Coordinates of C-alpha atoms and ligand atoms in Angstrom, one line a residue:
M1 CA 121.2 210.6 49.5
R2 CA 119.6 207.5 51.1
G3 CA 122.0 204.8 52.2
S4 CA 121.1 201.3 51.1
S5 CA 122.9 198.1 51.7
Q6 CA 124.9 197.0 48.7
T7 CA 126.2 193.5 48.8
R8 CA 129.4 192.4 47.2
S9 CA 129.4 193.2 43.5
S10 CA 132.1 192.5 40.9
R11 CA 135.5 193.1 42.1
R12 CA 136.3 195.0 39.0
I13 CA 139.1 197.5 39.6
P14 CA 138.3 200.8 38.0
R15 CA 141.2 201.0 35.5
R16 CA 142.2 204.6 36.0
K17 CA 142.5 204.1 39.7
A18 CA 144.9 201.2 39.5
T19 CA 147.2 202.8 42.1
V20 CA 146.4 203.2 45.8
S21 CA 148.4 205.2 48.3
V22 CA 148.0 204.2 52.0
I23 CA 149.1 206.7 54.6
G24 CA 150.1 205.1 57.8
L25 CA 151.4 201.5 57.8
G26 CA 150.4 200.2 61.2
Y27 CA 147.9 197.5 62.2
V28 CA 145.2 199.3 60.1
G29 CA 147.1 200.6 57.0
L30 CA 149.4 197.6 56.4
P31 CA 146.7 194.9 56.1
L32 CA 144.7 197.3 53.8
A33 CA 147.8 197.9 51.7
C34 CA 148.5 194.2 51.4
L35 CA 144.9 193.5 50.4
A36 CA 144.9 196.2 47.8
S37 CA 148.1 194.9 46.4
E38 CA 146.8 191.3 46.4
K39 CA 143.7 192.5 44.5
G40 CA 145.8 194.0 41.7
Y41 CA 146.4 197.6 42.7
R42 CA 149.8 199.1 42.6
T43 CA 150.1 200.0 46.2
I44 CA 152.3 202.8 47.6
G45 CA 152.6 203.1 51.4
I46 CA 153.6 206.2 53.3
A47 CA 155.1 206.1 56.8
L48 CA 157.2 208.2 59.0
N49 CA 159.6 205.5 60.2
Q50 CA 162.4 204.7 57.8
K51 CA 163.2 201.3 59.5
K52 CA 159.5 200.3 59.0
I53 CA 159.8 201.4 55.3
D54 CA 162.9 199.4 54.7
L55 CA 161.4 196.3 56.2
I56 CA 158.2 196.5 54.1
N57 CA 160.3 197.3 50.9
G58 CA 162.2 194.1 51.7
G59 CA 159.0 192.1 52.0
K60 CA 159.3 191.9 55.8
S61 CA 156.6 192.9 58.3
P62 CA 157.3 195.5 61.0
L63 CA 154.4 194.0 62.9
E64 CA 154.5 190.7 64.9
D65 CA 151.3 189.6 63.1
S66 CA 152.0 186.2 61.4
A67 CA 149.3 186.8 58.7
I68 CA 150.9 190.1 57.7
K69 CA 154.4 188.4 57.6
R70 CA 153.0 185.7 55.2
W71 CA 151.2 188.4 53.1
L72 CA 154.3 190.5 52.6
R73 CA 156.2 187.6 51.2
R74 CA 153.5 187.4 48.5
V75 CA 152.5 191.0 47.7
K76 CA 154.4 194.1 46.7
I77 CA 154.1 197.4 48.6
E78 CA 156.3 200.4 47.6
A79 CA 156.9 202.2 51.0
T80 CA 158.3 205.7 51.3
T81 CA 158.3 208.7 53.5
D82 CA 157.7 211.0 50.5
Y83 CA 154.1 212.3 50.1
A84 CA 154.9 213.3 46.5
V85 CA 154.2 209.7 45.4
I86 CA 150.5 210.2 46.0
Q87 CA 150.3 212.1 42.7
Q88 CA 150.4 208.7 41.1
A89 CA 147.5 207.3 43.1
G90 CA 143.8 207.5 42.2
V91 CA 142.8 206.6 45.8
I92 CA 144.5 207.9 48.9
V93 CA 143.6 206.2 52.2
V94 CA 144.5 207.7 55.6
C95 CA 145.2 205.2 58.3
V96 CA 147.0 207.2 60.9
P97 CA 146.5 207.0 64.7
T98 CA 143.9 209.1 66.5
P99 CA 144.9 208.9 70.2
V100 CA 143.9 211.0 73.2
D101 CA 146.2 213.0 75.4
H102 CA 146.7 212.4 79.2
L103 CA 143.5 214.4 79.8
Y104 CA 141.6 212.2 77.4
N105 CA 141.4 215.1 74.9
P106 CA 141.3 213.8 71.2
D107 CA 144.6 214.4 69.5
L108 CA 144.0 215.0 65.8
G109 CA 147.6 215.9 65.2
P110 CA 148.4 212.9 63.0
I111 CA 145.3 213.3 60.9
I112 CA 146.1 217.0 60.4
S113 CA 149.7 216.4 59.3
A114 CA 148.5 213.6 56.9
A115 CA 145.9 216.0 55.4
R116 CA 148.6 218.7 55.0
G117 CA 151.0 216.2 53.4
I118 CA 148.3 215.1 50.9
A119 CA 147.1 218.7 50.1
K120 CA 150.6 219.5 48.7
Y121 CA 150.3 216.9 46.0
L122 CA 146.6 216.5 45.3
R123 CA 145.5 216.3 41.7
R124 CA 142.0 216.5 40.1
G125 CA 139.9 213.4 40.2
Q126 CA 141.6 211.9 43.3
L127 CA 139.6 210.3 46.1
V128 CA 140.8 210.7 49.7
I129 CA 139.4 208.2 52.2
V130 CA 139.9 208.6 56.0
E131 CA 139.9 205.2 57.8
S132 CA 141.2 206.5 61.2
T133 CA 138.6 206.6 64.0
I134 CA 137.3 210.2 64.3
N135 CA 134.3 211.9 65.7
P136 CA 131.5 213.2 63.6
G137 CA 132.5 216.4 61.9
V138 CA 136.3 215.9 61.6
C139 CA 136.2 215.1 57.8
E140 CA 134.2 218.2 56.9
E141 CA 135.5 220.6 59.6
V142 CA 139.2 219.6 59.8
V143 CA 140.3 217.5 56.8
L144 CA 138.2 219.1 54.0
P145 CA 139.5 222.7 54.6
I146 CA 143.1 221.4 54.6
L147 CA 142.6 219.5 51.4
E148 CA 141.1 222.6 49.7
T149 CA 144.2 224.6 50.4
S150 CA 145.4 222.8 47.3
G151 CA 143.0 225.0 45.4
L152 CA 140.9 222.0 44.4
K153 CA 137.3 221.8 45.6
V154 CA 136.0 218.7 47.4
G155 CA 133.0 217.3 45.6
R156 CA 133.9 218.9 42.3
D157 CA 137.6 218.4 41.6
I158 CA 138.5 215.9 44.4
F159 CA 136.5 213.6 46.6
L160 CA 136.4 212.9 50.3
A161 CA 135.0 209.8 52.1
H162 CA 135.2 208.1 55.5
C163 CA 135.3 204.3 56.0
P164 CA 136.0 203.6 59.7
E165 CA 138.6 200.9 60.3
R166 CA 137.4 197.8 62.1
I167 CA 140.6 195.9 62.6
D168 CA 140.6 193.7 65.7
P169 CA 144.3 192.9 66.4
G170 CA 144.8 189.2 67.0
N171 CA 141.3 188.2 65.8
K172 CA 141.7 184.9 64.0
K173 CA 138.2 185.0 62.3
W174 CA 137.6 188.6 61.3
N175 CA 140.1 190.5 59.2
V176 CA 140.5 193.3 56.7
R177 CA 139.3 191.0 53.9
N178 CA 136.0 189.8 55.4
I179 CA 134.9 192.4 57.9
P180 CA 131.8 194.3 56.5
R181 CA 132.4 198.1 56.2
V182 CA 130.4 201.3 56.1
V183 CA 131.3 204.2 53.9
G184 CA 130.1 207.8 53.8
A185 CA 131.2 210.7 51.7
T186 CA 130.6 214.4 51.3
D187 CA 128.8 213.9 48.0
A188 CA 127.2 211.3 45.8
V189 CA 130.1 210.9 43.3
G190 CA 132.6 210.5 46.2
L191 CA 130.4 207.9 47.8
R192 CA 130.1 206.0 44.6
K193 CA 133.9 206.1 44.1
A194 CA 134.6 205.0 47.6
V195 CA 132.1 202.1 47.6
A196 CA 133.5 200.9 44.3
F197 CA 137.0 201.0 45.7
Y198 CA 136.1 198.9 48.7
Q199 CA 134.0 196.5 46.7
S200 CA 137.0 196.0 44.5
I201 CA 139.1 194.7 47.4
L202 CA 136.8 193.4 50.1
E203 CA 135.1 190.0 50.3
A204 CA 132.4 191.5 52.5
P205 CA 129.4 193.8 52.2
V206 CA 129.9 197.5 51.9
R207 CA 127.1 199.7 53.3
P208 CA 126.8 203.2 52.0
M209 CA 125.9 205.7 54.7
K210 CA 123.6 208.7 54.4
T211 CA 126.4 211.2 54.8
I212 CA 130.0 211.3 55.9
K213 CA 128.9 212.2 59.4
E214 CA 126.9 209.0 59.8
A215 CA 130.0 207.0 58.8
E216 CA 132.1 208.8 61.4
A217 CA 129.5 208.3 64.1
T218 CA 129.1 204.5 63.3
K219 CA 132.6 203.5 64.6
I220 CA 132.3 205.8 67.7
V221 CA 128.9 204.2 68.4
E222 CA 130.2 200.7 68.0
N223 CA 133.0 201.2 70.6
S224 CA 130.9 203.4 72.9
F225 CA 128.3 200.6 73.0
R226 CA 131.1 198.3 74.1
D227 CA 132.4 200.7 76.7
V228 CA 129.0 201.3 78.3
N229 CA 128.2 197.6 78.4
I230 CA 131.5 196.9 80.1
A231 CA 130.8 199.8 82.6
F232 CA 127.4 198.2 83.3
V233 CA 128.9 194.9 84.4
N234 CA 131.8 196.6 86.2
E235 CA 129.2 198.6 88.3
L236 CA 127.3 195.3 88.9
A237 CA 130.5 193.7 90.1
K238 CA 131.0 196.4 92.7
S239 CA 127.4 196.1 93.9
F240 CA 127.1 192.3 93.8
T241 CA 130.3 192.0 95.9
K242 CA 128.5 193.8 98.7
L243 CA 125.4 191.6 98.1
G244 CA 127.4 188.3 98.1
I245 CA 126.3 187.6 94.5
D246 CA 128.7 186.1 91.9
V247 CA 128.3 188.5 89.0
V248 CA 130.0 186.2 86.5
D249 CA 127.5 183.4 87.3
V250 CA 124.6 185.9 86.8
I251 CA 126.0 187.0 83.4
E252 CA 126.3 183.4 82.4
G253 CA 122.7 182.9 83.5
A254 CA 121.5 185.9 81.6
K255 CA 123.4 184.6 78.5
T256 CA 121.0 181.6 78.4
K257 CA 118.4 184.0 77.1
P258 CA 118.8 183.6 73.3
F259 CA 117.9 187.1 72.5
A260 CA 118.2 190.7 73.7
F261 CA 121.2 190.1 75.9
L262 CA 124.9 190.5 74.9
A263 CA 127.4 189.4 77.6
H264 CA 130.2 191.6 78.7
Y265 CA 132.5 190.8 81.6
P266 CA 133.9 192.9 84.6
G267 CA 137.6 193.3 85.0
A268 CA 140.4 195.3 86.5
G269 CA 140.1 198.0 83.8
V270 CA 139.5 198.8 80.1
G271 CA 142.5 199.4 77.9
G272 CA 143.5 199.4 74.3
H273 CA 143.5 201.9 71.4
C274 CA 139.8 201.9 70.8
I275 CA 137.3 201.3 73.6
P276 CA 138.6 203.6 76.3
V277 CA 139.5 206.3 73.7
D278 CA 136.7 206.5 71.2
P279 CA 133.9 207.7 73.5
Y280 CA 136.0 210.8 74.4
Y281 CA 135.9 211.8 70.7
L282 CA 132.1 212.0 70.8
I283 CA 131.9 213.5 74.3
E284 CA 134.2 216.3 73.3
R285 CA 132.6 217.0 69.9
A286 CA 129.0 216.9 71.3
K287 CA 130.0 219.3 74.1
R288 CA 131.1 221.8 71.4
S289 CA 127.6 221.6 70.1
G290 CA 126.0 222.1 73.5
F291 CA 125.2 218.4 74.4
D292 CA 126.6 216.8 77.5
H293 CA 127.0 213.0 77.2
R294 CA 126.5 212.3 80.9
F295 CA 126.0 208.6 80.3
L296 CA 129.1 208.1 78.2
K297 CA 131.1 210.1 80.7
L298 CA 129.7 208.0 83.6
A299 CA 130.7 204.8 81.8
R300 CA 134.2 206.1 81.3
E301 CA 134.3 207.1 85.0
I302 CA 133.3 203.6 86.1
N303 CA 135.7 201.8 83.8
N304 CA 138.5 204.2 84.8
S305 CA 137.8 203.4 88.5
M306 CA 138.5 199.7 88.1
P307 CA 142.3 199.7 88.6
E308 CA 141.8 201.7 91.8
Y309 CA 139.0 199.2 92.8
T310 CA 141.4 196.3 92.1
V311 CA 144.0 197.8 94.5
D312 CA 141.3 198.3 97.1
L313 CA 140.5 194.6 96.9
L314 CA 144.1 193.8 97.4
M315 CA 144.5 196.1 100.4
D316 CA 141.4 194.6 102.0
A317 CA 142.5 191.0 101.3
L318 CA 146.0 191.7 102.8
N319 CA 144.4 193.3 105.9
G320 CA 142.5 190.0 106.2
I321 CA 145.8 188.2 106.7
G322 CA 147.2 191.0 108.9
R323 CA 149.5 192.5 106.2
S324 CA 149.5 195.8 104.4
V325 CA 150.7 196.6 100.9
K326 CA 153.8 198.4 102.2
G327 CA 156.8 196.1 102.1
T328 CA 154.8 193.0 101.0
P329 CA 156.1 191.0 98.1
I330 CA 153.4 191.4 95.4
T331 CA 153.5 190.0 91.9
L332 CA 151.5 191.7 89.1
L333 CA 150.8 189.4 86.1
G334 CA 150.0 191.1 82.8
L335 CA 150.9 194.5 81.2
S336 CA 149.1 194.1 77.8
Y337 CA 145.6 195.5 77.6
K338 CA 144.1 192.2 76.5
A339 CA 145.0 188.5 76.3
N340 CA 147.7 187.1 74.2
V341 CA 148.8 190.4 72.5
A342 CA 151.8 192.5 73.1
D343 CA 149.9 195.8 73.2
T344 CA 150.1 198.0 76.3
R345 CA 148.2 201.1 75.0
E346 CA 146.0 202.5 77.7
S347 CA 146.6 199.4 79.7
P348 CA 145.0 199.5 83.2
S349 CA 148.1 197.6 84.5
F350 CA 150.1 200.8 84.7
H351 CA 147.5 202.5 86.9
V352 CA 147.7 199.6 89.3
I353 CA 151.5 199.6 89.2
D354 CA 151.7 203.3 90.0
R355 CA 149.4 203.0 93.0
L356 CA 151.1 199.9 94.4
R357 CA 154.5 201.7 94.1
R358 CA 153.1 204.7 95.9
L359 CA 151.9 202.4 98.6
G360 CA 155.4 201.0 99.0
A361 CA 154.8 197.5 97.6
N362 CA 157.7 195.2 97.0
L363 CA 156.6 194.7 93.4
T364 CA 157.5 192.1 90.8
I365 CA 156.0 192.5 87.3
F366 CA 155.8 189.8 84.6
D367 CA 154.2 189.7 81.1
P368 CA 155.6 187.2 78.7
Y369 CA 154.5 189.5 75.8
V370 CA 156.2 192.6 77.3
P371 CA 159.6 191.4 78.5
D372 CA 161.2 194.9 78.4
E373 CA 158.8 196.1 81.1
S374 CA 158.8 193.0 83.2
T375 CA 161.1 192.8 86.2
V376 CA 161.7 189.1 85.8
R377 CA 162.0 186.7 82.9
T378 CA 159.8 183.7 83.7
L379 CA 156.5 183.0 85.4
G380 CA 158.3 180.8 87.9
Q381 CA 160.5 183.7 88.9
A382 CA 157.5 186.0 89.1
L383 CA 155.6 183.8 91.5
K384 CA 158.6 182.9 93.7
G385 CA 158.5 184.5 97.1
A386 CA 155.2 186.4 96.5
T387 CA 152.7 186.8 99.3
A388 CA 150.1 188.2 96.9
V389 CA 149.4 187.9 93.1
V390 CA 147.3 190.4 91.1
L391 CA 146.2 189.2 87.7
M392 CA 145.7 192.0 85.2
T393 CA 145.8 190.3 81.8
D394 CA 144.3 186.9 81.0
H395 CA 147.1 185.6 78.9
A396 CA 146.8 181.8 78.2
A397 CA 149.9 181.0 80.4
F398 CA 148.2 182.8 83.4
R399 CA 144.9 181.1 82.8
A400 CA 146.6 177.7 83.0
L401 CA 147.8 178.3 86.6
Q402 CA 146.1 176.1 89.1
P403 CA 145.5 176.8 92.8
V404 CA 148.3 174.4 93.7
D405 CA 150.7 176.6 91.8
F406 CA 150.1 179.3 94.2
R407 CA 149.7 177.2 97.3
R408 CA 153.0 175.4 97.0
R409 CA 154.8 178.7 96.7
G410 CA 153.2 180.0 99.9
I411 CA 151.1 182.6 98.1
R412 CA 148.3 183.7 100.4
V413 CA 146.3 186.2 98.4
V414 CA 145.1 186.2 94.8
I415 CA 143.4 189.1 93.2
D416 CA 141.8 187.8 89.9
G417 CA 141.4 190.9 87.8
K418 CA 140.0 188.9 84.9
N419 CA 138.0 186.3 86.8
V420 CA 139.9 183.5 85.2
W421 CA 140.4 181.2 88.2
D422 CA 137.9 179.2 90.2
P423 CA 137.2 181.0 93.5
E424 CA 136.0 177.8 95.2
A425 CA 139.1 175.8 94.1
M426 CA 141.3 178.6 95.5
R427 CA 139.4 178.7 98.8
R428 CA 139.7 174.9 99.1
V429 CA 143.5 175.3 99.3
K430 CA 143.1 178.2 101.8
I431 CA 144.0 181.0 99.3
L432 CA 142.3 184.2 99.9
H433 CA 140.8 184.9 96.5
R434 CA 139.1 188.1 95.3
G435 CA 137.7 188.4 91.8
I436 CA 136.0 191.4 90.2
G437 CA 132.5 190.8 91.4
R438 CA 133.1 187.3 92.8
Ligands
SAJ1 N1 137.0 194.3 78.3 C1 136.3 194.1 79.5 N2 135.1 193.4 79.4 C2 134.6 192.9 78.2 C3 135.3 193.1 77.1 C4 136.5 193.8 77.1 O1 136.7 194.5 80.5 O2 133.6 192.3 78.3 C5 138.2 195.1 78.3 C6 139.4 194.3 77.8 O3 140.0 193.6 78.9 C7 140.3 195.3 77.3 C8 139.4 196.4 76.8 O4 138.1 196.1 77.4 O5 141.1 195.9 78.3 C9 139.1 196.4 75.2 O6 138.9 195.0 74.9 P1 138.3 194.6 73.5 O7 138.0 193.2 73.5 O8 137.2 195.5 73.1 O9 139.6 194.8 72.5 P2 140.0 195.9 71.5 O10 140.3 197.2 72.2 O11 141.0 195.3 70.6 O12 138.6 196.2 70.7 C10 138.6 195.9 69.3 C11 137.6 196.8 68.8 N3 137.7 196.8 67.3 C12 137.7 198.0 66.7 O13 137.6 199.0 67.2 C13 137.9 197.9 65.2 C14 136.2 196.5 69.2 O14 135.2 197.2 68.4 C15 135.9 195.1 69.1 O15 134.6 194.9 69.7 C16 136.9 194.3 69.9 O16 138.1 194.5 69.3 C17 136.6 192.8 69.9 O17 135.4 192.4 69.6 O18 137.5 192.0 70.1

């Protein structure tokens, strides 16, 4: 079954599949449900949380996303906790989380419970599509056997496909409607059905993959690619610091080459629900087949070392002014894993906080997007009385800070975990500035 790029075709909705059920109404499932509804499908959403269900049934968004809030005022989604409703759907899309546990082992629990919920109510002719990020093999080795406990056979009575989600929370340009997608299935009929479904709702190309495994591997590869490239510049940052080279200047220099270079930037760590998680799925599955992903593991090791490295920079800088971490007023700015979002999953900030607390720091924490875990309510309060500041998240409000904002408060040390401030400008006002690699 050769894959071939298929561009956007007619967005005809196959009449008998006029109902879609989306399982999981988070940052992946909810936009998909809204889009399907907008394109004319009767859309039934399934979630665990009754509060979320009530909001959606009332046309309100459980997510802070302004686009979703607007969408839900226009479209109709019937939300429920009851899997029985999937009997009314021709297409069932699984958009549940696939996290890792504290030992970075993939946790397929949500996928397994969704598959079990579906299997109870499956009926002939239905198409099940998994969008959750999974490692190659999960659809055929985990999901398929559960679906077939219904007594229905995948590829004959029912169909199974994978279309990895590519939602980038907060991205103003790319969204569920215009992001190109890849789709794989266990058989040709399932592939055709799944491609037709996505072509009926997306305004972007849909690329059929050779098999379902290639579709599963695609997302893992996309995000492992990003993780190893970030690890590359993080390792350069450590080495160039010893060589007295500004790694950011070098990356900007390399970027002037108009081909064959894609810039990534060093930082105090790699967080989020995708990049630091997805490689572990492939590492673990490949290990079971006798392959050791040494390169992916090394990249994870380097990126996981960055919070520790950031605290080492702080300790060294404090020593430079005759202070230690213990008892020193230190302010940590940023808990979210990336700028201008309120998402703290796998955030490196928590590793830095743990270590500073163990070292006895007099710690103030502030993130305007995460007030509940901040120890103060404003940036002014956060900076007041601090001897040192550690930047962990490049929120716009933090980027806007100028050296004088630190100087006039008597702040002596700044650890710039996202390289957002100008090292020379800091040094001109006698602030001891350490960036990551500069
Ligand atoms: N990071 C770096 N250096 C970089 C880029 C990112 O240290 O050069 C860090 C960030 O600070 C953050 C983490 O990596 O802690 C992840 O950052 P991210 O920009 O990759 O943000 P995510 O996790 O939201 O990644 C999503 C992914 N989208 C999907 O999985 C569907 C990823 O594939 C996208 O490339 C990314 O958005 C994006 O491009 O924004």
